[in-house]
Amino acid sequence: MSVTKMYFGKTSDGREVNCFKITSSDGIEAEVLDYGVTIRTLIVRDKNQNPVDVVLGYDTIEEYENNDGYFGATVGRFANRICGGKFTLNGKEYTLALNNGANHLHGGVVGFSKYVWDAEEIEDGVLFSMTSPDGDEGYPGTLNLKVAVTLKNGAINLNYHAVSEKDTIVNFTNHSYFNLNGGAGDIHGHLLTLNADYFMMNDKGGLPTGEVPSVKGTAMDFTTEHAIGDAIDSDDDAVVASDGYDNNYVIRENPAAIVRSEKNGIVMTVITDQPGVQLYTANKTSARKGKNGAEYGRRSALCLETQHYPDCINHPEWPSCILKAGEEFNSTTTYSFSINKD
Ligand code: BGC
C-alpha cells in the first residue's frame, strides 16, 4: 500500500486542492481529492487483469466546482432531500438552506462536498477531517466529521465518524457514479441485485411521499438479478416520476447491492450498516466532458448511495438520524470488487 499526494489545483476562491493516490498491493487504486473527499478515480482489474476506472470524474477542480451532480463526493450534513428544508428538533424548528427548488438537498448550498478537508495518511489509506460550524447551512451544533478512505482486500471502505456539540441530524453518503465498463456508454446493460423488498415512493420533486410499497411485480424489483435497463423506461409510476431510478430502497440484508458487468466480468458488492440505499441512474446527467476526454451523459452511470432514509427527520416512524450531543456516530460502507469469469 502506498499513498502519494499530488497538487490538483486551486478553487475559485484560492483554496489549494490536493489529490491522494492510494495504491493497494491487490491491484485496486483510488485517487481521492481533499475537495469534498471526492473519489476521482477507482481502478480495479477486469477478467483479463486489465485496469478499468469504474467511476466518473473530471480532470480539473473547475469542473468539480461548477458541474452539477456531486460526482464522487462525500455528501453531508444530510444527504438526500429534506422537505422544505424544515425540521423540528427538541421542540425547536430549524430552516435549512434551500438548493433544490423548495427543498434542501445534499447538505445545502455549501455542503461538505465543497469543503477542502484536512488529510493525513493512515494504515491502508487516508483520513480526512473537517469541522462544520454551529448554524452551518442552518444545522444546529458544531460537528466534527472524519472520513477514513481505505483500500483493503479488493475493496474501498468509507468509514464515517462524527461528533456534535449539540443535538443535530446527520446523514452521510458517497456520491460516486459507477460505470463498471469504464465510463463508456450507458448502464442499461449492467446487472443489478438489490436485497430490498420495499422502496420509497417519491413525488415529482424527488421527496418521499411517505408510502413504502413492496417492489413485487413492479419495475422497482431487483430482488433477483436483471439488467437495469429492463424496465427503466416502462410506464411504472416510480420510474416515470424520476425518468429512471432515483429512489431509496429499504435494505433487507447485506450485501445491500451487487452490480455486474457481463462485458468485462467486474462485480461490485455493496455492504453497509445504513438502513437505506438510493439507486440513482444519472437520469439528470446532461452531456458533458469527463476525465481523459470521456463523454458522459444521461444514464451513463449508477449511484448506490447508502444512507438514512430521505427526509427521515420528518417521518418519526423511520429510523432516526438524530445525533445527540457528545455521542459518536460511526458507520462504514464498503464497495468491494471481484471478477465473474463466465
Ligand atoms: C438524487 C438525485 C439528484 C442527484 C444529484 C441523487 O442523490 O437522488 O435526485 O439529482 O443526487 O444531485
GROMACS .gro file of C-alpha atoms and ligand atoms in nm:
model
  354
    1MET     CA    1   0.000   0.000   0.000
    2SER     CA    2   0.126   0.347  -0.079
    3VAL     CA    3  -0.019   0.698  -0.066
    4THR     CA    4   0.108   0.976  -0.294
    5LYS     CA    5  -0.005   1.335  -0.253
    6MET     CA    6  -0.032   1.540  -0.574
    7TYR     CA    7  -0.130   1.903  -0.627
    8PHE     CA    8  -0.465   1.915  -0.811
    9GLY     CA    9  -0.546   2.286  -0.843
   10LYS     CA   10  -0.698   2.585  -0.672
   11THR     CA   11  -1.065   2.657  -0.610
   12SER     CA   12  -1.207   2.981  -0.750
   13ASP     CA   13  -1.166   3.133  -0.403
   14GLY     CA   14  -0.800   3.030  -0.384
   15ARG     CA   15  -0.807   2.714  -0.169
   16GLU     CA   16  -0.542   2.458  -0.261
   17VAL     CA   17  -0.676   2.117  -0.354
   18ASN     CA   18  -0.468   1.801  -0.342
   19CYS     CA   19  -0.525   1.455  -0.480
   20PHE     CA   20  -0.426   1.147  -0.279
   21LYS     CA   21  -0.344   0.841  -0.483
   22ILE     CA   22  -0.388   0.526  -0.278
   23THR     CA   23  -0.241   0.212  -0.432
   24SER     CA   24  -0.305  -0.125  -0.280
   25SER     CA   25  -0.095  -0.435  -0.347
   26ASP     CA   26  -0.403  -0.629  -0.467
   27GLY     CA   27  -0.443  -0.417  -0.784
   28ILE     CA   28  -0.703  -0.165  -0.667
   29GLU     CA   29  -0.617   0.203  -0.678
   30ALA     CA   30  -0.806   0.521  -0.590
   31GLU     CA   31  -0.748   0.891  -0.632
   32VAL     CA   32  -0.930   1.094  -0.370
   33LEU     CA   33  -0.943   1.473  -0.361
   34ASP     CA   34  -0.942   1.662  -0.032
   35TYR     CA   35  -1.210   1.878  -0.201
   36GLY     CA   36  -1.526   1.707  -0.077
   37VAL     CA   37  -1.340   1.379  -0.009
   38THR     CA   38  -1.417   1.312  -0.373
   39ILE     CA   39  -1.330   0.977  -0.529
   40ARG     CA   40  -1.189   1.091  -0.863
   41THR     CA   41  -1.072   0.755  -0.993
   42LEU     CA   42  -1.122   0.398  -0.877
   43ILE     CA   43  -0.922   0.146  -1.073
   44VAL     CA   44  -0.996  -0.226  -1.046
   45ARG     CA   45  -0.897  -0.525  -1.262
   46ASP     CA   46  -1.127  -0.686  -1.517
   47LYS     CA   47  -1.139  -1.058  -1.605
   48ASN     CA   48  -0.827  -1.018  -1.822
   49GLN     CA   49  -0.641  -0.832  -1.546
   50ASN     CA   50  -0.672  -0.505  -1.738
   51PRO     CA   51  -0.720  -0.190  -1.527
   52VAL     CA   52  -1.064  -0.028  -1.551
   53ASP     CA   53  -1.158   0.304  -1.392
   54VAL     CA   54  -1.511   0.236  -1.264
   55VAL     CA   55  -1.614   0.586  -1.155
   56LEU     CA   56  -1.696   0.906  -1.343
   57GLY     CA   57  -1.490   1.214  -1.269
   58TYR     CA   58  -1.317   1.521  -1.404
   59ASP     CA   59  -0.966   1.643  -1.481
   60THR     CA   60  -0.992   1.987  -1.321
   61ILE     CA   61  -1.107   2.146  -0.998
   62GLU     CA   62  -1.310   2.399  -1.202
   63GLU     CA   63  -1.529   2.116  -1.333
   64TYR     CA   64  -1.580   1.979  -0.980
   65GLU     CA   65  -1.676   2.327  -0.862
   66ASN     CA   66  -1.903   2.420  -1.149
   67ASN     CA   67  -2.073   2.100  -1.264
   68ASP     CA   68  -2.384   1.958  -1.101
   69GLY     CA   69  -2.433   1.602  -0.977
   70TYR     CA   70  -2.186   1.564  -0.685
   71PHE     CA   71  -1.957   1.332  -0.885
   72GLY     CA   72  -1.767   1.109  -0.638
   73ALA     CA   73  -1.822   1.344  -0.345
   74THR     CA   74  -1.884   1.290   0.022
   75VAL     CA   75  -2.221   1.442   0.095
   76GLY     CA   76  -2.343   1.592   0.424
   77ARG     CA   77  -2.450   1.716   0.673
   78PHE     CA   78  -2.764   1.548   0.545
   79ALA     CA   79  -2.752   1.352   0.218
   80ASN     CA   80  -3.069   1.346   0.005
   81ARG     CA   81  -3.368   1.576   0.049
   82ILE     CA   82  -3.537   1.743   0.344
   83CYS     CA   83  -3.887   1.869   0.268
   84GLY     CA   84  -3.899   2.249   0.261
   85GLY     CA   85  -3.560   2.243   0.439
   86LYS     CA   86  -3.756   2.233   0.764
   87PHE     CA   87  -3.745   2.008   1.066
   88THR     CA   88  -3.814   2.024   1.439
   89LEU     CA   89  -3.564   1.900   1.695
   90ASN     CA   90  -3.616   1.922   2.072
   91GLY     CA   91  -3.920   2.144   2.009
   92LYS     CA   92  -3.730   2.397   1.800
   93GLU     CA   93  -3.791   2.448   1.431
   94TYR     CA   94  -3.487   2.473   1.203
   95THR     CA   95  -3.480   2.609   0.848
   96LEU     CA   96  -3.202   2.489   0.622
   97ALA     CA   97  -3.065   2.643   0.303
   98LEU     CA   98  -3.286   2.561   0.003
   99ASN     CA   99  -3.090   2.449  -0.303
  100ASN     CA  100  -3.328   2.212  -0.482
  101GLY     CA  101  -3.642   2.405  -0.566
  102ALA     CA  102  -3.823   2.448  -0.235
  103ASN     CA  103  -3.622   2.169  -0.071
  104HIS     CA  104  -3.282   2.106   0.086
  105LEU     CA  105  -3.056   1.859  -0.099
  106HIS     CA  106  -2.721   1.702  -0.009
  107GLY     CA  107  -2.629   1.945   0.269
  108GLY     CA  108  -2.732   2.271   0.102
  109VAL     CA  109  -2.560   2.544  -0.096
  110VAL     CA  110  -2.216   2.480   0.054
  111GLY     CA  111  -2.239   2.122   0.172
  112PHE     CA  112  -1.948   1.902   0.280
  113SER     CA  113  -1.880   1.820  -0.087
  114LYS     CA  114  -1.748   2.176  -0.127
  115TYR     CA  115  -1.520   2.186   0.175
  116VAL     CA  116  -1.145   2.134   0.145
  117TRP     CA  117  -1.080   1.877   0.419
  118ASP     CA  118  -0.766   1.814   0.625
  119ALA     CA  119  -0.591   1.492   0.532
  120GLU     CA  120  -0.345   1.256   0.696
  121GLU     CA  121  -0.208   0.920   0.588
  122ILE     CA  122  -0.325   0.621   0.791
  123GLU     CA  123  -0.282   0.247   0.757
  124ASP     CA  124  -0.434   0.140   0.420
  125GLY     CA  125  -0.539   0.492   0.317
  126VAL     CA  126  -0.616   0.849   0.413
  127LEU     CA  127  -0.814   1.001   0.698
  128PHE     CA  128  -0.999   1.320   0.601
  129SER     CA  129  -1.143   1.552   0.866
  130MET     CA  130  -1.341   1.873   0.880
  131THR     CA  131  -1.541   2.089   1.121
  132SER     CA  132  -1.881   2.220   1.028
  133PRO     CA  133  -1.972   2.520   1.246
  134ASP     CA  134  -2.289   2.562   1.453
  135GLY     CA  135  -2.556   2.702   1.217
  136ASP     CA  136  -2.379   2.575   0.901
  137GLU     CA  137  -2.646   2.581   0.625
  138GLY     CA  138  -2.897   2.606   0.912
  139TYR     CA  139  -2.795   2.290   1.105
  140PRO     CA  140  -2.753   2.306   1.482
  141GLY     CA  141  -2.427   2.218   1.658
  142THR     CA  142  -2.060   2.229   1.567
  143LEU     CA  143  -1.992   1.894   1.403
  144ASN     CA  144  -1.658   1.720   1.368
  145LEU     CA  145  -1.654   1.462   1.092
  146LYS     CA  146  -1.379   1.223   0.991
  147VAL     CA  147  -1.396   1.004   0.683
  148ALA     CA  148  -1.139   0.727   0.652
  149VAL     CA  149  -1.090   0.608   0.295
  150THR     CA  150  -0.903   0.279   0.292
  151LEU     CA  151  -0.827   0.012   0.034
  152LYS     CA  152  -0.806  -0.345   0.151
  153ASN     CA  153  -0.878  -0.690   0.007
  154GLY     CA  154  -1.005  -0.558  -0.327
  155ALA     CA  155  -1.243  -0.311  -0.162
  156ILE     CA  156  -1.274   0.058  -0.090
  157ASN     CA  157  -1.401   0.124   0.263
  158LEU     CA  158  -1.557   0.450   0.372
  159ASN     CA  159  -1.578   0.495   0.747
  160TYR     CA  160  -1.765   0.798   0.882
  161HIS     CA  161  -1.708   0.913   1.237
  162ALA     CA  162  -1.888   1.221   1.371
  163VAL     CA  163  -1.943   1.402   1.699
  164SER     CA  164  -2.160   1.711   1.751
  165GLU     CA  165  -2.155   1.965   2.032
  166LYS     CA  166  -2.538   1.999   2.022
  167ASP     CA  167  -2.813   1.759   1.921
  168THR     CA  168  -2.825   1.760   1.542
  169ILE     CA  169  -2.916   1.545   1.243
  170VAL     CA  170  -2.672   1.361   1.019
  171ASN     CA  171  -2.677   1.153   0.705
  172PHE     CA  172  -2.353   1.096   0.516
  173THR     CA  173  -2.301   0.923   0.186
  174ASN     CA  174  -2.061   0.896  -0.102
  175HIS     CA  175  -2.200   1.005  -0.437
  176SER     CA  176  -1.981   0.803  -0.676
  177TYR     CA  177  -2.117   0.745  -1.024
  178PHE     CA  178  -2.022   0.389  -1.116
  179ASN     CA  179  -1.985   0.252  -1.464
  180LEU     CA  180  -1.818  -0.088  -1.448
  181ASN     CA  181  -1.735  -0.069  -1.819
  182GLY     CA  182  -1.508   0.227  -1.759
  183GLY     CA  183  -1.739   0.514  -1.839
  184ALA     CA  184  -1.824   0.404  -2.192
  185GLY     CA  185  -2.193   0.414  -2.283
  186ASP     CA  186  -2.497   0.382  -2.059
  187ILE     CA  187  -2.552   0.144  -1.768
  188HIS     CA  188  -2.872  -0.016  -1.901
  189GLY     CA  189  -2.686  -0.345  -1.953
  190HIS     CA  190  -2.539  -0.359  -1.601
  191LEU     CA  191  -2.694  -0.642  -1.398
  192LEU     CA  192  -2.824  -0.542  -1.058
  193THR     CA  193  -2.938  -0.721  -0.744
  194LEU     CA  194  -3.082  -0.522  -0.451
  195ASN     CA  195  -3.157  -0.703  -0.128
  196ALA     CA  196  -3.457  -0.483  -0.067
  197ASP     CA  197  -3.828  -0.570  -0.070
  198TYR     CA  198  -3.962  -0.218  -0.022
  199PHE     CA  199  -3.879   0.124  -0.161
  200MET     CA  200  -3.984   0.481  -0.101
  201MET     CA  201  -4.227   0.633  -0.346
  202ASN     CA  202  -4.132   0.990  -0.440
  203ASP     CA  203  -4.327   1.291  -0.554
  204LYS     CA  204  -4.223   1.483  -0.865
  205GLY     CA  205  -3.974   1.683  -0.656
  206GLY     CA  206  -3.795   1.362  -0.551
  207LEU     CA  207  -3.924   1.371  -0.193
  208PRO     CA  208  -4.066   1.059  -0.033
  209THR     CA  209  -4.444   1.071  -0.021
  210GLY     CA  210  -4.439   0.851   0.290
  211GLU     CA  211  -4.560   0.543   0.102
  212VAL     CA  212  -4.325   0.244   0.128
  213PRO     CA  213  -4.462  -0.003  -0.129
  214SER     CA  214  -4.344  -0.354  -0.199
  215VAL     CA  215  -4.124  -0.390  -0.506
  216LYS     CA  216  -4.306  -0.712  -0.603
  217GLY     CA  217  -4.431  -0.712  -0.958
  218THR     CA  218  -4.303  -0.362  -1.032
  219ALA     CA  219  -4.014  -0.207  -1.224
  220MET     CA  220  -3.853  -0.142  -0.884
  221ASP     CA  221  -3.792  -0.511  -0.815
  222PHE     CA  222  -3.423  -0.609  -0.817
  223THR     CA  223  -3.458  -0.890  -0.561
  224THR     CA  224  -3.341  -1.122  -0.838
  225GLU     CA  225  -3.069  -1.009  -1.073
  226HIS     CA  226  -3.163  -0.844  -1.401
  227ALA     CA  227  -3.046  -0.565  -1.627
  228ILE     CA  228  -3.103  -0.210  -1.506
  229GLY     CA  229  -3.245  -0.119  -1.847
  230ASP     CA  230  -3.517  -0.387  -1.846
  231ALA     CA  231  -3.795  -0.164  -1.708
  232ILE     CA  232  -3.624   0.174  -1.673
  233ASP     CA  233  -3.839   0.324  -1.949
  234SER     CA  234  -4.159   0.140  -1.860
  235ASP     CA  235  -4.482   0.311  -1.752
  236ASP     CA  236  -4.426   0.216  -1.387
  237ASP     CA  237  -4.519   0.519  -1.172
  238ALA     CA  238  -4.188   0.533  -0.985
  239VAL     CA  239  -3.960   0.525  -1.290
  240VAL     CA  240  -4.186   0.767  -1.476
  241ALA     CA  241  -4.169   1.014  -1.184
  242SER     CA  242  -3.787   1.023  -1.194
  243ASP     CA  243  -3.723   0.944  -1.562
  244GLY     CA  244  -3.548   0.630  -1.439
  245TYR     CA  245  -3.440   0.510  -1.095
  246ASP     CA  246  -3.398   0.771  -0.821
  247ASN     CA  247  -3.543   0.610  -0.509
  248ASN     CA  248  -3.442   0.495  -0.165
  249TYR     CA  249  -3.464   0.121  -0.100
  250VAL     CA  250  -3.515  -0.035   0.244
  251ILE     CA  251  -3.222  -0.272   0.281
  252ARG     CA  252  -3.327  -0.619   0.400
  253GLU     CA  253  -2.980  -0.760   0.447
  254ASN     CA  254  -2.623  -0.736   0.327
  255PRO     CA  255  -2.491  -0.725   0.069
  256ALA     CA  256  -2.727  -0.436   0.002
  257ALA     CA  257  -2.642  -0.441  -0.369
  258ILE     CA  258  -2.448  -0.637  -0.627
  259VAL     CA  259  -2.371  -0.495  -0.972
  260ARG     CA  260  -2.213  -0.695  -1.255
  261SER     CA  261  -2.082  -0.617  -1.599
  262GLU     CA  262  -2.111  -0.914  -1.834
  263LYS     CA  263  -1.876  -0.733  -2.069
  264ASN     CA  264  -1.564  -0.740  -1.853
  265GLY     CA  265  -1.661  -0.962  -1.558
  266ILE     CA  266  -1.632  -0.690  -1.292
  267VAL     CA  267  -1.860  -0.743  -0.992
  268MET     CA  268  -1.920  -0.472  -0.733
  269THR     CA  269  -2.072  -0.566  -0.396
  270VAL     CA  270  -2.204  -0.300  -0.160
  271ILE     CA  271  -2.208  -0.366   0.214
  272THR     CA  272  -2.333  -0.111   0.466
  273ASP     CA  273  -2.465  -0.065   0.818
  274GLN     CA  274  -2.705   0.205   0.697
  275PRO     CA  275  -3.078   0.127   0.663
  276GLY     CA  276  -3.122   0.257   0.307
  277VAL     CA  277  -2.965   0.286  -0.034
  278GLN     CA  278  -3.058   0.535  -0.305
  279LEU     CA  279  -3.047   0.388  -0.653
  280TYR     CA  280  -2.990   0.679  -0.890
  281THR     CA  281  -2.932   0.608  -1.258
  282ALA     CA  282  -2.793   0.951  -1.351
  283ASN     CA  283  -3.118   1.046  -1.518
  284LYS     CA  284  -3.032   1.414  -1.487
  285THR     CA  285  -2.670   1.393  -1.600
  286SER     CA  286  -2.652   1.621  -1.901
  287ALA     CA  287  -2.397   1.563  -2.179
  288ARG     CA  288  -2.055   1.670  -2.056
  289LYS     CA  289  -1.686   1.603  -2.089
  290GLY     CA  290  -1.522   1.385  -1.827
  291LYS     CA  291  -1.173   1.260  -1.741
  292ASN     CA  292  -0.931   1.195  -2.025
  293GLY     CA  293  -1.174   1.314  -2.292
  294ALA     CA  294  -1.459   1.081  -2.186
  295GLU     CA  295  -1.812   1.176  -2.290
  296TYR     CA  296  -2.073   1.140  -2.016
  297GLY     CA  297  -2.447   1.181  -2.043
  298ARG     CA  298  -2.789   1.074  -1.921
  299ARG     CA  299  -2.777   0.728  -1.760
  300SER     CA  300  -2.404   0.686  -1.811
  301ALA     CA  301  -2.361   0.566  -1.452
  302LEU     CA  302  -2.541   0.446  -1.145
  303CYS     CA  303  -2.509   0.566  -0.787
  304LEU     CA  304  -2.571   0.342  -0.488
  305GLU     CA  305  -2.583   0.595  -0.206
  306THR     CA  306  -2.600   0.419   0.129
  307GLN     CA  307  -2.790   0.637   0.371
  308HIS     CA  308  -3.059   0.707   0.625
  309TYR     CA  309  -3.398   0.735   0.461
  310PRO     CA  310  -3.452   1.069   0.284
  311ASP     CA  311  -3.639   1.331   0.487
  312CYS     CA  312  -3.650   1.084   0.779
  313ILE     CA  313  -3.638   1.366   1.034
  314ASN     CA  314  -3.995   1.447   0.920
  315HIS     CA  315  -4.103   1.080   0.938
  316PRO     CA  316  -4.068   0.973   1.303
  317GLU     CA  317  -4.178   0.618   1.210
  318TRP     CA  318  -3.849   0.568   1.019
  319PRO     CA  319  -3.504   0.501   1.172
  320SER     CA  320  -3.372   0.815   1.341
  321CYS     CA  321  -3.096   1.035   1.201
  322ILE     CA  322  -3.063   1.234   1.524
  323LEU     CA  323  -2.712   1.255   1.664
  324LYS     CA  324  -2.720   1.352   2.032
  325ALA     CA  325  -2.467   1.597   2.170
  326GLY     CA  326  -2.140   1.425   2.253
  327GLU     CA  327  -2.246   1.087   2.114
  328GLU     CA  328  -2.038   0.917   1.848
  329PHE     CA  329  -2.173   0.840   1.503
  330ASN     CA  330  -1.980   0.560   1.340
  331SER     CA  331  -2.072   0.397   1.011
  332THR     CA  332  -1.899   0.206   0.733
  333THR     CA  333  -1.984   0.134   0.372
  334THR     CA  334  -1.771  -0.096   0.158
  335TYR     CA  335  -1.765  -0.122  -0.220
  336SER     CA  336  -1.592  -0.450  -0.288
  337PHE     CA  337  -1.470  -0.572  -0.630
  338SER     CA  338  -1.429  -0.920  -0.767
  339ILE     CA  339  -1.436  -1.099  -1.102
  340ASN     CA  340  -1.701  -1.318  -1.253
  341LYS     CA  341  -1.525  -1.515  -1.524
  342ASP     CA  342  -1.827  -1.650  -1.719
  343BGC     C1  343  -3.057   1.241  -0.602
  343BGC     C2  344  -3.097   1.293  -0.738
  343BGC     C3  345  -3.009   1.409  -0.774
  343BGC     C4  346  -2.865   1.362  -0.769
  343BGC     C5  347  -2.767   1.470  -0.799
  343BGC     C6  348  -2.915   1.199  -0.610
  343BGC     O1  349  -2.872   1.155  -0.484
  343BGC     O2  350  -3.137   1.135  -0.561
  343BGC     O3  351  -3.232   1.332  -0.739
  343BGC     O4  352  -3.040   1.458  -0.900
  343BGC     O5  353  -2.836   1.310  -0.644
  343BGC     O6  354  -2.786   1.579  -0.720
   0.00000   0.00000   0.00000
